[in-house]
Tab-separated table of C-alpha atoms and ligand atoms in Angstrom:
chain	number	residue	atom	x	y	z
A	1	MET	CA	0.000	0.000	0.000
A	2	PRO	CA	1.277	3.516	-0.654
A	3	ALA	CA	2.320	5.411	2.478
A	4	LEU	CA	-0.555	6.446	4.735
A	5	LYS	CA	-1.531	10.054	4.185
A	6	LEU	CA	-3.456	12.472	6.379
A	7	PRO	CA	-6.553	13.490	4.389
A	8	GLU	CA	-7.818	17.086	4.431
A	9	LEU	CA	-10.979	17.643	6.448
A	10	PRO	CA	-13.972	17.692	4.069
A	11	TYR	CA	-15.080	21.067	5.595
A	12	ALA	CA	-13.567	24.149	7.214
A	13	TYR	CA	-12.205	23.807	10.757
A	14	ASP	CA	-15.000	26.020	12.119
A	15	ALA	CA	-17.800	24.374	10.077
A	16	LEU	CA	-19.075	22.201	12.940
A	17	ASP	CA	-19.049	24.955	15.549
A	18	PRO	CA	-20.574	25.147	18.176
A	19	TYR	CA	-21.084	21.363	18.367
A	20	MET	CA	-17.425	20.634	17.626
A	21	SER	CA	-15.104	23.620	17.754
A	22	ALA	CA	-12.270	24.590	15.415
A	23	GLU	CA	-9.889	24.142	18.359
A	24	THR	CA	-11.024	20.537	18.811
A	25	LEU	CA	-10.710	19.794	15.098
A	26	GLU	CA	-7.261	21.396	14.897
A	27	PHE	CA	-5.952	19.212	17.717
A	28	HIS	CA	-7.890	16.118	16.738
A	29	HIS	CA	-7.096	16.165	13.013
A	30	ASP	CA	-3.729	17.921	12.829
A	31	LYS	CA	-2.166	16.363	15.937
A	32	HIS	CA	-3.921	13.125	16.900
A	33	HIS	CA	-4.834	11.763	13.465
A	34	ASN	CA	-1.502	12.920	12.077
A	35	ALA	CA	0.335	11.001	14.811
A	36	TYR	CA	-1.465	7.765	13.817
A	37	VAL	CA	-0.371	8.348	10.206
A	38	THR	CA	3.281	8.980	11.134
A	39	LYS	CA	3.546	6.070	13.562
A	40	GLY	CA	1.592	3.787	11.207
A	41	ASN	CA	4.052	4.432	8.381
A	42	GLU	CA	6.988	3.633	10.688
A	43	LEU	CA	5.438	0.376	11.855
A	44	LEU	CA	4.319	-0.736	8.367
A	45	GLU	CA	7.909	-1.030	7.190
A	46	GLY	CA	8.998	-4.622	6.718
A	47	THR	CA	5.602	-6.162	7.489
A	48	GLY	CA	4.993	-7.498	3.968
A	49	GLN	CA	1.762	-5.487	3.761
A	50	GLU	CA	3.132	-3.197	1.025
A	51	ASN	CA	0.583	-4.338	-1.562
A	52	ALA	CA	-2.408	-4.606	0.744
A	53	SER	CA	-5.200	-2.050	0.917
A	54	LEU	CA	-5.635	-0.109	4.166
A	55	GLU	CA	-8.567	-2.359	5.071
A	56	GLU	CA	-6.635	-5.567	4.358
A	57	ALA	CA	-3.541	-4.411	6.261
A	58	MET	CA	-5.713	-3.303	9.172
A	59	VAL	CA	-7.507	-6.648	9.441
A	60	TRP	CA	-4.160	-8.474	9.127
A	61	SER	CA	-2.546	-6.344	11.827
A	62	PHE	CA	-5.484	-6.903	14.210
A	63	LYS	CA	-4.538	-10.581	14.336
A	64	ASN	CA	-0.772	-10.316	13.889
A	65	LYS	CA	0.656	-6.985	15.006
A	66	PRO	CA	-1.375	-5.185	17.681
A	67	GLY	CA	0.943	-2.164	17.831
A	68	LEU	CA	0.483	-1.566	14.097
A	69	PHE	CA	-3.243	-2.219	14.405
A	70	ASN	CA	-3.606	0.618	16.911
A	71	GLN	CA	-2.329	3.050	14.265
A	72	LEU	CA	-4.047	1.566	11.190
A	73	GLY	CA	-7.336	1.131	13.025
A	74	GLN	CA	-7.271	4.722	14.198
A	75	HIS	CA	-6.293	5.984	10.726
A	76	TYR	CA	-9.234	4.107	9.183
A	77	ASN	CA	-11.601	5.203	11.993
A	78	HIS	CA	-10.717	8.885	11.710
A	79	ILE	CA	-11.104	8.954	7.906
A	80	HIS	CA	-14.597	7.587	8.562
A	81	PHE	CA	-15.273	10.044	11.385
A	82	TRP	CA	-14.447	13.196	9.364
A	83	ASN	CA	-16.732	12.043	6.558
A	84	VAL	CA	-19.631	10.978	8.737
A	85	MET	CA	-20.068	14.517	10.098
A	86	LYS	CA	-21.207	17.672	8.342
A	87	GLU	CA	-22.433	21.192	9.004
A	88	ASN	CA	-26.175	21.176	9.791
A	89	GLY	CA	-26.115	17.408	10.091
A	90	GLY	CA	-28.046	15.095	12.377
A	91	GLY	CA	-31.754	15.260	12.967
A	92	THR	CA	-34.548	12.879	12.118
A	93	LYS	CA	-34.873	13.344	8.330
A	94	LEU	CA	-33.019	10.268	7.113
A	95	PRO	CA	-32.554	8.866	3.611
A	96	SER	CA	-35.439	6.410	3.209
A	97	GLU	CA	-33.358	3.217	2.949
A	98	VAL	CA	-31.482	4.116	6.172
A	99	GLU	CA	-34.701	5.055	7.959
A	100	LYS	CA	-36.335	1.767	7.018
A	101	LEU	CA	-33.405	-0.308	8.284
A	102	ILE	CA	-33.222	1.718	11.523
A	103	ASN	CA	-36.932	1.172	12.138
A	104	ASP	CA	-36.567	-2.562	11.394
A	105	SER	CA	-33.551	-2.902	13.692
A	106	PHE	CA	-34.336	-0.591	16.630
A	107	GLY	CA	-38.094	-0.083	16.385
A	108	SER	CA	-37.764	3.653	15.712
A	109	TYR	CA	-35.321	6.517	15.326
A	110	ASP	CA	-35.617	7.140	19.078
A	111	GLY	CA	-34.708	3.505	19.706
A	112	PHE	CA	-31.558	3.992	17.611
A	113	LYS	CA	-30.632	7.252	19.360
A	114	ASP	CA	-31.161	5.813	22.807
A	115	GLU	CA	-28.983	2.752	22.190
A	116	PHE	CA	-26.247	4.661	20.313
A	117	THR	CA	-25.863	7.378	22.965
A	118	LYS	CA	-26.090	4.920	25.883
A	119	LYS	CA	-23.489	2.544	24.449
A	120	GLY	CA	-21.213	5.481	23.607
A	121	ALA	CA	-21.516	6.890	27.107
A	122	GLY	CA	-21.039	3.440	28.648
A	123	GLN	CA	-17.900	2.496	26.695
A	124	PHE	CA	-15.312	2.357	29.516
A	125	GLY	CA	-12.150	4.336	28.740
A	126	SER	CA	-11.087	5.192	25.192
A	127	GLY	CA	-12.963	3.774	22.243
A	128	TRP	CA	-15.721	4.175	19.697
A	129	VAL	CA	-19.420	3.529	19.414
A	130	TRP	CA	-20.430	2.026	16.073
A	131	MET	CA	-23.552	1.217	14.134
A	132	ALA	CA	-22.733	-1.578	11.700
A	133	LEU	CA	-24.488	-3.823	9.212
A	134	SER	CA	-24.253	-7.483	10.222
A	135	ASN	CA	-24.007	-10.391	7.801
A	136	GLU	CA	-27.690	-11.047	8.480
A	137	GLY	CA	-28.492	-7.585	7.124
A	138	LYS	CA	-29.445	-6.101	10.507
A	139	LEU	CA	-28.051	-3.001	12.132
A	140	GLU	CA	-26.137	-3.463	15.368
A	141	ILE	CA	-24.716	-0.914	17.810
A	142	THR	CA	-21.545	-1.785	19.705
A	143	GLY	CA	-19.056	0.005	21.903
A	144	LEU	CA	-15.490	-1.059	21.077
A	145	PRO	CA	-12.216	-0.262	22.887
A	146	ASN	CA	-9.310	1.830	21.596
A	147	GLY	CA	-9.003	1.607	17.778
A	148	GLU	CA	-11.280	-1.372	17.164
A	149	ASN	CA	-14.053	-1.147	14.583
A	150	PRO	CA	-16.740	-3.498	13.223
A	151	LEU	CA	-14.691	-4.373	10.111
A	152	VAL	CA	-12.157	-6.374	12.137
A	153	HIS	CA	-15.081	-8.239	13.727
A	154	GLY	CA	-16.628	-9.118	10.355
A	155	SER	CA	-19.403	-6.554	9.911
A	156	THR	CA	-19.648	-3.334	7.893
A	157	PRO	CA	-19.169	0.008	9.688
A	158	LEU	CA	-21.857	2.563	8.803
A	159	LEU	CA	-21.639	5.134	11.613
A	160	GLY	CA	-18.866	5.598	14.158
A	161	CYS	CA	-18.414	8.186	16.882
A	162	ASP	CA	-15.057	8.729	18.573
A	163	VAL	CA	-15.469	8.673	22.363
A	164	TRP	CA	-11.794	9.185	23.222
A	165	GLU	CA	-11.569	12.230	25.508
A	166	HIS	CA	-9.565	14.136	22.859
A	167	SER	CA	-12.729	14.196	20.736
A	168	TYR	CA	-14.863	16.128	23.250
A	169	TYR	CA	-12.905	17.380	26.253
A	170	ILE	CA	-12.254	20.901	24.924
A	171	ASP	CA	-15.942	21.475	24.104
A	172	TYR	CA	-17.770	19.360	26.679
A	173	ARG	CA	-15.179	18.643	29.406
A	174	ASN	CA	-16.216	15.351	31.015
A	175	ALA	CA	-19.823	15.453	29.742
A	176	ARG	CA	-19.576	12.613	27.210
A	177	PRO	CA	-23.380	12.107	27.044
A	178	LYS	CA	-23.865	15.757	25.978
A	179	TYR	CA	-21.262	15.317	23.229
A	180	LEU	CA	-22.985	12.154	21.979
A	181	GLU	CA	-26.347	13.881	21.947
A	182	ALA	CA	-24.914	16.798	19.936
A	183	PHE	CA	-23.260	14.332	17.536
A	184	VAL	CA	-26.565	12.563	16.848
A	185	ASP	CA	-28.743	15.689	16.780
A	186	ASN	CA	-26.445	18.077	14.881
A	187	LEU	CA	-23.460	16.409	13.228
A	188	ILE	CA	-24.263	13.071	11.553
A	189	ASN	CA	-23.991	13.111	7.767
A	190	TRP	CA	-26.824	10.668	7.036
A	191	ASP	CA	-26.189	10.887	3.280
A	192	TYR	CA	-22.741	9.433	3.897
A	193	VAL	CA	-24.274	6.642	6.012
A	194	ALA	CA	-26.657	5.924	3.098
A	195	GLU	CA	-23.690	5.821	0.697
A	196	LEU	CA	-21.877	3.252	2.887
A	197	LEU	CA	-25.067	1.221	3.162
A	198	SER	CA	-25.578	1.122	-0.615
A	199	LYS	CA	-21.938	0.031	-1.114
A	200	ALA	CA	-22.428	-2.742	1.462
A	201	LYS	CA	-25.402	-4.274	-0.352
B	301	MN3	MN1	-9.771	10.472	17.846
């Protein structure tokens, strides 16, 4: 695989304000994500993963090289995270195919929101909360530690929220539930979720 590269944010640093400030995005993207890229490139050397895709190398490293997985997993997760947010995002008007699957899987939008925010708030320590498409075609919400994501557990990630403190501490201090509520209500790019869902089918 070509060297890992830090992607540009798909919006201005202040685009998500006040729900996620420019200061948070500057630290989170320019410092934290960049560090995963730098360290990941160091650790990739000599692993024989030169021709693998990011996804393939990540899944390989999960089983074989945990130190490398931490970096590749976080690189993959953060690329997802930047894209799954947008200005004036969130809310209850979902693309119809996503809405239907959410209703089938959680009973209602409120059922989705309740489970997603509770599992995100309840994830002990650093990690992510994910909504993923299982092999049975159902949506599942899981809290996962550190850099883990549904792909390494065999399902397709559709919506992930970073619950490491660096993602919310500047804007929300220790109030992780408030951050998760703002993420769901104001930041989710549901069109991107719909795009991932259509690719998965
Ligand atoms: Mn992060």
